[in-house]
CSV table of C-alpha atoms in Angstrom, one decimal:
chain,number,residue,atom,x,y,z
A,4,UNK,CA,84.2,10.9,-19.7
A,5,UNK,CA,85.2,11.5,-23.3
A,6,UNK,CA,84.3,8.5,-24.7
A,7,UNK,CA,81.1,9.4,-22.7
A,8,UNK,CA,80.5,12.7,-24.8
A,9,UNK,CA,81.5,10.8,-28.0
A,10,UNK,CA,78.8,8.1,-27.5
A,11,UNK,CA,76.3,11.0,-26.9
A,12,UNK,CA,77.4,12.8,-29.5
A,13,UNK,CA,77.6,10.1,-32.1
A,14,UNK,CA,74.6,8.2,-31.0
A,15,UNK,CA,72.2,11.2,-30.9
A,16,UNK,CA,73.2,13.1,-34.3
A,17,UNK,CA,72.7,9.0,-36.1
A,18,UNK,CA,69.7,8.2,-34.6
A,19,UNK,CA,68.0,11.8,-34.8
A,20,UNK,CA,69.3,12.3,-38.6
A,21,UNK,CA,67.6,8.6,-39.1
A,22,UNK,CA,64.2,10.0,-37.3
A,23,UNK,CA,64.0,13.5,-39.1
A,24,UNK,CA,64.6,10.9,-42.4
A,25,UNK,CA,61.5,9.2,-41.5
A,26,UNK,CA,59.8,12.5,-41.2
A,27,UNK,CA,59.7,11.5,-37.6
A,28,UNK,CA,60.8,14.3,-34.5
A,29,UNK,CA,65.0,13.8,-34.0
A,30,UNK,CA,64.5,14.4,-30.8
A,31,UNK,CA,62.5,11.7,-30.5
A,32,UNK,CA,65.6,9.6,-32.0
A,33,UNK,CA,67.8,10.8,-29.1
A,34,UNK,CA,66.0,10.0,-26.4
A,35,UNK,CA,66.0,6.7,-27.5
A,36,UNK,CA,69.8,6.4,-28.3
A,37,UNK,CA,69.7,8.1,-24.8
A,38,UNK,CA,67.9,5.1,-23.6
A,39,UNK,CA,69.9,2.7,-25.8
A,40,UNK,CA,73.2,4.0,-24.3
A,41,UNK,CA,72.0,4.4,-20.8
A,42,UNK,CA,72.4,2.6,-17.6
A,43,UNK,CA,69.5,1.1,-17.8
A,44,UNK,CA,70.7,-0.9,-20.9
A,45,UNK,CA,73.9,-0.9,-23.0
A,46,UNK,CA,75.7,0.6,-19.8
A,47,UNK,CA,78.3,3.0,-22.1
A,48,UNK,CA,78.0,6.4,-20.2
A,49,UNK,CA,80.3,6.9,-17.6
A,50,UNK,CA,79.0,7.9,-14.2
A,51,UNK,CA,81.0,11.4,-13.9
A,52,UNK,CA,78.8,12.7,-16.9
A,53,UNK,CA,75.6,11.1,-15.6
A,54,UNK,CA,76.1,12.8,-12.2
A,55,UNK,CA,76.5,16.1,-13.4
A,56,UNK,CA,73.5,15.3,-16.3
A,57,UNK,CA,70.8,17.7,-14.6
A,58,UNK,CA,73.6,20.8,-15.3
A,59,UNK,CA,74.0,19.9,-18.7
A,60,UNK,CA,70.7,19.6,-19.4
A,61,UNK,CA,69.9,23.0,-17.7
A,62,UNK,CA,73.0,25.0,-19.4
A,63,UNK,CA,70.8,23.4,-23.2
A,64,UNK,CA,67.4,24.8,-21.7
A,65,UNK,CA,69.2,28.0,-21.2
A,66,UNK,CA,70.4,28.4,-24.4
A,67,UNK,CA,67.1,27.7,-26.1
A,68,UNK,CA,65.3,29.7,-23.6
A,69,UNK,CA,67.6,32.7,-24.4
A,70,UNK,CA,66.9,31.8,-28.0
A,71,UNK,CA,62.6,32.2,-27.6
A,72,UNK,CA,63.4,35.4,-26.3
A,73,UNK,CA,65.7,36.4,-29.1
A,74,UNK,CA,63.1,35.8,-31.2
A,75,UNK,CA,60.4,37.3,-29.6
A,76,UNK,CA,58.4,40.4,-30.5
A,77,UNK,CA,56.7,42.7,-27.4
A,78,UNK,CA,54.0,43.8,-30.1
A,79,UNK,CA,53.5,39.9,-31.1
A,80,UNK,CA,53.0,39.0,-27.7
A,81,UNK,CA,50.7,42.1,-27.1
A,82,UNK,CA,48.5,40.9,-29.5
A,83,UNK,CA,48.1,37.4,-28.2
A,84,UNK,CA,46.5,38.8,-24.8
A,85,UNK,CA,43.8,37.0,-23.3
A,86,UNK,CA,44.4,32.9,-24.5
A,87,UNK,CA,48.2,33.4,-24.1
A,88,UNK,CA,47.5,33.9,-20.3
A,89,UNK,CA,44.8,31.7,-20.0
A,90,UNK,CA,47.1,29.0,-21.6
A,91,UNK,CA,49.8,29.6,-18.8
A,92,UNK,CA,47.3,27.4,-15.8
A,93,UNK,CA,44.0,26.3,-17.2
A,94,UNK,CA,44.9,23.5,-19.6
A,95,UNK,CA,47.6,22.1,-16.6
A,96,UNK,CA,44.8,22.7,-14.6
A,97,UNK,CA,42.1,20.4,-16.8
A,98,UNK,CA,44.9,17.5,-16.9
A,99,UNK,CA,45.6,17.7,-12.6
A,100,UNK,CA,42.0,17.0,-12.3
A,101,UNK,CA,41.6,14.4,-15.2
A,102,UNK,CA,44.2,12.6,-13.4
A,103,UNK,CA,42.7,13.0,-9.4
A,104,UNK,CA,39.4,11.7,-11.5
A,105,UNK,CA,41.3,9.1,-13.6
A,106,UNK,CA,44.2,7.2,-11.9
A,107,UNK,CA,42.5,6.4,-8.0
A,108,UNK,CA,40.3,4.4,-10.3
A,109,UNK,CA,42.7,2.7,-12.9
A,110,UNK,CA,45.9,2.6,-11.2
A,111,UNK,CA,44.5,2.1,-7.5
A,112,UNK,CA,46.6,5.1,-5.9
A,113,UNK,CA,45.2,8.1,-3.5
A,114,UNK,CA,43.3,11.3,-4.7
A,115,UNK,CA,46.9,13.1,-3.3
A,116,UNK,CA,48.9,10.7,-5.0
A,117,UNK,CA,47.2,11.3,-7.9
A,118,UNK,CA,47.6,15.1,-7.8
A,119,UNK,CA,51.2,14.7,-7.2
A,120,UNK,CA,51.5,12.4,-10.2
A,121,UNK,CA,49.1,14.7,-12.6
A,122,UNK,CA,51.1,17.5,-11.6
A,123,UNK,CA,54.0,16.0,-13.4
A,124,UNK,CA,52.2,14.8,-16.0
A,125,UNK,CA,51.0,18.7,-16.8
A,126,UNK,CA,54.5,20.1,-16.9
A,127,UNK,CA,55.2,21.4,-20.0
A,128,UNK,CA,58.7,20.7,-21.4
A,129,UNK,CA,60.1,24.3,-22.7
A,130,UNK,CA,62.6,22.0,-24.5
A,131,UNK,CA,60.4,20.6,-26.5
A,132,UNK,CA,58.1,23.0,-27.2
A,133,UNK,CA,60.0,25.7,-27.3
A,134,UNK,CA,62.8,25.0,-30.5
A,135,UNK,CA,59.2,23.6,-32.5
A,136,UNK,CA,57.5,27.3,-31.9
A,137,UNK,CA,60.9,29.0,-33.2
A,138,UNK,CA,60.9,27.1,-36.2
A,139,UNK,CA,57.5,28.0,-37.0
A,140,UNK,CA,58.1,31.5,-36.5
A,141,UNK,CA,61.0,31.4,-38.4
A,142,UNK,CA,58.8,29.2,-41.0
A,143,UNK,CA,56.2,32.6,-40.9
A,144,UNK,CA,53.4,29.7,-40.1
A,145,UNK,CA,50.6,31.0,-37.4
A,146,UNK,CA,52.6,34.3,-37.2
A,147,UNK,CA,49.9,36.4,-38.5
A,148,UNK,CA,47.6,35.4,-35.9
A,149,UNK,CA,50.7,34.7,-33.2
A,150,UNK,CA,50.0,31.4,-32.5
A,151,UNK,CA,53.9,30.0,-31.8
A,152,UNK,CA,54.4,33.2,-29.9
A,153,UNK,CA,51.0,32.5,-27.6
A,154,UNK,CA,52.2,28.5,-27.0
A,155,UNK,CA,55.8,29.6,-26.6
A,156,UNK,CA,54.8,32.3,-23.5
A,157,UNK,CA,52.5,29.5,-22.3
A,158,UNK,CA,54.6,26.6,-22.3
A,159,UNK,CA,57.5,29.1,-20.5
A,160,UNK,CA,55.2,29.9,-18.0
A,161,UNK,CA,53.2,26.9,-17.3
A,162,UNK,CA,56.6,25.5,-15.7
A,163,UNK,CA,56.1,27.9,-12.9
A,164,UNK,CA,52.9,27.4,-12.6
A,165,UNK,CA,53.0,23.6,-12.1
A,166,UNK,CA,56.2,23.2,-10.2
A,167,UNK,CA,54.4,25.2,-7.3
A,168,UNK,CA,51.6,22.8,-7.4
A,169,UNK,CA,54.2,20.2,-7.4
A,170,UNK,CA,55.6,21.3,-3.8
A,171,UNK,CA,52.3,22.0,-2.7
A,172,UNK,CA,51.1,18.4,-3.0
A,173,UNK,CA,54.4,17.1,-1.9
A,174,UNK,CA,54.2,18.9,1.3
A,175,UNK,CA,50.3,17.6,2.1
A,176,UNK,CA,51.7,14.1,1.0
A,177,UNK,CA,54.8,14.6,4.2
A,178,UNK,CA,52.2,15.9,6.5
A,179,UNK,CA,53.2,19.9,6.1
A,180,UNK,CA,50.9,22.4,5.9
A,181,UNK,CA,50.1,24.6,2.6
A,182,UNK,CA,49.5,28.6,2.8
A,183,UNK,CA,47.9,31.1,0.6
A,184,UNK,CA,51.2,32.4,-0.2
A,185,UNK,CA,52.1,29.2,-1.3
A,186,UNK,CA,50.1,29.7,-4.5
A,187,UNK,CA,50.6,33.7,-4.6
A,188,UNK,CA,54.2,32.8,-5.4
A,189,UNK,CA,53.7,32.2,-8.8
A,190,UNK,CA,52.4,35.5,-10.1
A,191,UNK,CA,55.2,37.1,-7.9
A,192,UNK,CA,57.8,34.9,-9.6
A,193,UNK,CA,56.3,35.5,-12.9
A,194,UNK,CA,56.3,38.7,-12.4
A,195,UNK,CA,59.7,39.9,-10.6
A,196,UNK,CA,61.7,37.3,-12.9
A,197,UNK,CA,60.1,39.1,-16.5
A,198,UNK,CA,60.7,42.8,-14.7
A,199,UNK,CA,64.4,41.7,-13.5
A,200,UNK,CA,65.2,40.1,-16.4
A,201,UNK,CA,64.1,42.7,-19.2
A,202,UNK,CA,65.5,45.4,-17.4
A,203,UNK,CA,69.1,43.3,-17.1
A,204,UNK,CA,68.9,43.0,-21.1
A,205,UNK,CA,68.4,46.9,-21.4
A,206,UNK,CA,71.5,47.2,-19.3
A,207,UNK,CA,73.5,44.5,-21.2
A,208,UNK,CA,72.1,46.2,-24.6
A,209,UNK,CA,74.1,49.6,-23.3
A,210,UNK,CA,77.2,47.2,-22.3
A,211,UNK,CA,77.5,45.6,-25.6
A,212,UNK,CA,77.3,49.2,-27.3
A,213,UNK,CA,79.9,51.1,-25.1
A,214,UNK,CA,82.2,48.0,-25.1
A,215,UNK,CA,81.9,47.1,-29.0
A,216,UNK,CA,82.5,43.3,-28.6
A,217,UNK,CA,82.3,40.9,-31.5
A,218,UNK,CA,79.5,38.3,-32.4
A,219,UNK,CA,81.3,35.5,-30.3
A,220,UNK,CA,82.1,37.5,-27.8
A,221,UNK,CA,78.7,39.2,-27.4
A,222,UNK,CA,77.6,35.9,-27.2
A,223,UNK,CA,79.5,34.6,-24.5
A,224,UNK,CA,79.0,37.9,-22.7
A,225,UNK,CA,75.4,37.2,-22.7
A,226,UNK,CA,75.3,33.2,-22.2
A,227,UNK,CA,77.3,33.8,-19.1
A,228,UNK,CA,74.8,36.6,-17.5
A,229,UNK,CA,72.0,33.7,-18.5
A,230,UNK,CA,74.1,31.6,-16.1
A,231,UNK,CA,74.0,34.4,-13.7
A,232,UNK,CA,70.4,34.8,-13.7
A,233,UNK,CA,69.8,30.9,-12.8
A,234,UNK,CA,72.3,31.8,-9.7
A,235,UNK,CA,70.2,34.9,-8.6
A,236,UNK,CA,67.2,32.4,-8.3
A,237,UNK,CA,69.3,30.1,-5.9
A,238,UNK,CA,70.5,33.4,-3.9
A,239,UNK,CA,67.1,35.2,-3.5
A,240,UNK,CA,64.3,32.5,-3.9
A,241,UNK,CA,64.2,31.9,0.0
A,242,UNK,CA,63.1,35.8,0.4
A,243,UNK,CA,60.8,36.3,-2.9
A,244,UNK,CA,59.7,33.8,-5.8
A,245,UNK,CA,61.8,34.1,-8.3
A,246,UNK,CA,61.6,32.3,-11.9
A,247,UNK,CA,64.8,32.6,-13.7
A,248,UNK,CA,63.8,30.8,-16.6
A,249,UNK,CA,61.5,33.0,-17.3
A,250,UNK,CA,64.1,35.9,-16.4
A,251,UNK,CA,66.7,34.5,-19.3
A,252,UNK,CA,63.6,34.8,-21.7
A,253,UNK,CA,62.5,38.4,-20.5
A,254,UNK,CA,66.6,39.3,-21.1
A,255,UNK,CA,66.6,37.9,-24.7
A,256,UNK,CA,63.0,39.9,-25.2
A,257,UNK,CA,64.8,43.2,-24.0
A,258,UNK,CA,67.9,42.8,-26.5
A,259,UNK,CA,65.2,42.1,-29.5
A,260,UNK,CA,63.4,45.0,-28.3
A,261,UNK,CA,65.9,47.8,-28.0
A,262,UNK,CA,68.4,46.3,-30.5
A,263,UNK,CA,67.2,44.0,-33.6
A,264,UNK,CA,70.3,43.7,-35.8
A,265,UNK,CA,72.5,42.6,-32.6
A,266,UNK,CA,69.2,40.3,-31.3
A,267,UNK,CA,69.8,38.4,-35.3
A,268,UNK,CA,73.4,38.5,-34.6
A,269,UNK,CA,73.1,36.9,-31.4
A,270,UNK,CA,70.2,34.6,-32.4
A,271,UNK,CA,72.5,33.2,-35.1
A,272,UNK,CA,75.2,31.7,-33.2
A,273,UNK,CA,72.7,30.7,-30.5
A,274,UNK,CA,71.2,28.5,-33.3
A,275,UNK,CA,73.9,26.9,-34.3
A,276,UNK,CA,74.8,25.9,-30.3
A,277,UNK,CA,71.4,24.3,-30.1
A,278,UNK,CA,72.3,21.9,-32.3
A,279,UNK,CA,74.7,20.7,-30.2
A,280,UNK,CA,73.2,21.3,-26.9
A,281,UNK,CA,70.1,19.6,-28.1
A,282,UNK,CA,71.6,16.3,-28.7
A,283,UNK,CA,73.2,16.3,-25.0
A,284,UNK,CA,69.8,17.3,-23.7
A,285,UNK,CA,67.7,15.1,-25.0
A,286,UNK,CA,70.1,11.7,-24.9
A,287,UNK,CA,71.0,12.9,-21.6
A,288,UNK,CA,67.3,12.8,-21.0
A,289,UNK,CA,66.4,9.4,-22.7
A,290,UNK,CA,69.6,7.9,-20.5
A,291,UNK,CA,67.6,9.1,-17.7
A,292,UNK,CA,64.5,7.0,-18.0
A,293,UNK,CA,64.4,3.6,-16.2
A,294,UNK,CA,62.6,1.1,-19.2
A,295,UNK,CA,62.5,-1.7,-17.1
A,296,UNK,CA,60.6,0.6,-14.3
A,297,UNK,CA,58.3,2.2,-16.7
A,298,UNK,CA,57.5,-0.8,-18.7
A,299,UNK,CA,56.0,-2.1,-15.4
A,300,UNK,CA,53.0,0.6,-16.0
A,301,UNK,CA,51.8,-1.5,-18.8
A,302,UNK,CA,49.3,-0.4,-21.0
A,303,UNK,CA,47.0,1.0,-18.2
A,304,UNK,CA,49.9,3.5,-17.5
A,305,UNK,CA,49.5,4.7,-21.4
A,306,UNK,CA,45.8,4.7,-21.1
A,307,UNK,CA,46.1,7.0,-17.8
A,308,UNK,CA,48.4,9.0,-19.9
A,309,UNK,CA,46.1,9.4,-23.2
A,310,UNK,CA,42.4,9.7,-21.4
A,311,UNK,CA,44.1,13.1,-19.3
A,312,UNK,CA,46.2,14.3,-22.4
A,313,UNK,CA,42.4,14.6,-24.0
A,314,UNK,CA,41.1,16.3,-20.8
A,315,UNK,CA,44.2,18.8,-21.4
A,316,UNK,CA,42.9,19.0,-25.0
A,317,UNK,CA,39.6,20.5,-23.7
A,318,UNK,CA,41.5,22.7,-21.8
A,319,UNK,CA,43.4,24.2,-24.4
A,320,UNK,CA,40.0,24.2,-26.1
A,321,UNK,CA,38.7,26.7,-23.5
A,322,UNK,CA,41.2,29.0,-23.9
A,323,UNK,CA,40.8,29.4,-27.2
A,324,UNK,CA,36.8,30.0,-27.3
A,325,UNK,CA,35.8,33.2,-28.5
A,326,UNK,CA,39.2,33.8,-30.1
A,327,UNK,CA,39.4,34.6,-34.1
A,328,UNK,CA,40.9,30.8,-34.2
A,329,UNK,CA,39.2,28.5,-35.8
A,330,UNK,CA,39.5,25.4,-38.2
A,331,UNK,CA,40.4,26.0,-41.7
């Protein structure tokens, strides 16, 4: 396993330093050293880390999730309103039904295989999207009008959102039936993880003060009730809809809220362990994906792919009308 971690490591800081060099996205250079190094190819990654990649992969979505919120601003997000929510459904919604209109036709599969296959097409990768909207508001770009903040609360939410749709197809497609309350679990998950997890950062705010830990030790403090927060999904999903994603977010908004100074303290060092945790997560990723399968798509497979990314366009495009966004 350690000569596992020092491939990843190695590997993913030299091909995303050569990317961000060619003005490129380094994440897009570890994915491919992630590919290079993978099973699917070079072979070097032993399989006790590739068995336990989905963990490691989830522990570096918490820690950027936990980061968004960090960085987040109530009053920002008040201000967003109206396309921020709209932004959470309707552009996932626009590319589901480009691809039920698009792929029977191109790729010769069923109307509810192609819903299955465009609700995983419209899933929004947080870890991706997320770490670009925190550099822009730490760049000030689009603040003034909260643009990062309204794609950041749409990307985090639009997970939810589209992994329900996900199960809902997958049960139709193995003959189950699908309920109303199949679809009215996502505002209650939305809803009970934000309220659970904002009030668990007001009471890890008055821990932190009565207990007077240090920077490091704040953050471990709070990276380990992030873990905790995933669990409580695990223990209580089967009774209500729970989103602990979008709990870990909700707790990082409540610290920024009641406490700024200790939310930059904390955002600090969660910075600096994203740069680590991103190079596992996204070579971990790239190792992931079977090349020889996906190459077997062919171009009709990127065509599919580009014709319902532009019918997500117009969807995004819809939320935005009558909005004081406009080109400049």
């Amino acid at each position: 396993m350690l000569s596992s971690i020092a491939y990843i490591l190695l590997f993913g800081m030299f091909l995303g330093t050569v990317f961000q060099k060619l003005k490129l996205p380094k994440l897009l250079g570890m994915i491919i050293a992630g590919m290079l190094i993978g099973p699917y190819l070079l072979n070097l990654l032993d399989d006790s880390i590739l068995n336990i990649s989905s963990q490691i992969r989830q522990i570096a979505l918490i820690i950027i999730l936990t980061r968004a919120g960090l960085t987040l601003d109530l009053n920002d997000l008040k201000k967003v309103g109206r396309p921020a929510i709209l932004m959470c459904f309707v552009p996932a919604c626009f590319e589901i039904i480009g691809m039920i209109l698009i792929a029977p036709k191109l790729l010769g599969i069923s109307l509810l295989e192609a819903a299955i296959l465009g609700s995983v097409i419209a899933a929004v990768s947080p870890a991706v999207v997320v770490p670009k909207m925190i550099q822009l508001i730490d760049s000030k770009l689009g603040t003034n009008k909260a643009i990062p903040q309204m794609i950041l609360a749409g990307a985090s939410v639009d997970d939810v959102f589209v992994i329900v749709l996900f199960s809902a197809f997958t049960n139709l497609a193995k003959g189950q039936t699908v309920s109303i309350m199949n679809f009215a679990s996502v505002p209650i998950s939305i809803f009970t993880g934000i309220l659970f997890g904002y009030l668990t950062g007001v009471v890890v705010n008055v821990f932190l003060n009565k207990t007077k830990l240090n920077p490091i030790q704040s953050f471990m403090f709070v990276l380990s009730i992030s873990f905790m927060l995933m669990q409580v999904q695990t223990w209580i999903e089967a009774y209500i809809p729970f989103s602990g994603l979008l709990s870990i977010m909700a707790m990082g908004l409540a610290i920024n809220k009641v406490n700024l100074v200790r939310a930059k303290s904390l955002n600090a060092i969660y910075n600096k362990s994203w740069e680590i945790a991103q190079i596992f997560l996204f070579v971990l990723v790239g190792a992931s994906v079977n090349l020889p399968f996906a190459l077997k798509a062919g171009p009709i497979g990127i065509l599919v792919i580009v014709l319902v990314m532009g019918i997500r366009m117009m969807g995004v495009f819809v939320c935005l009308l009558k909005t004081p966004l406009k080109e400049d």
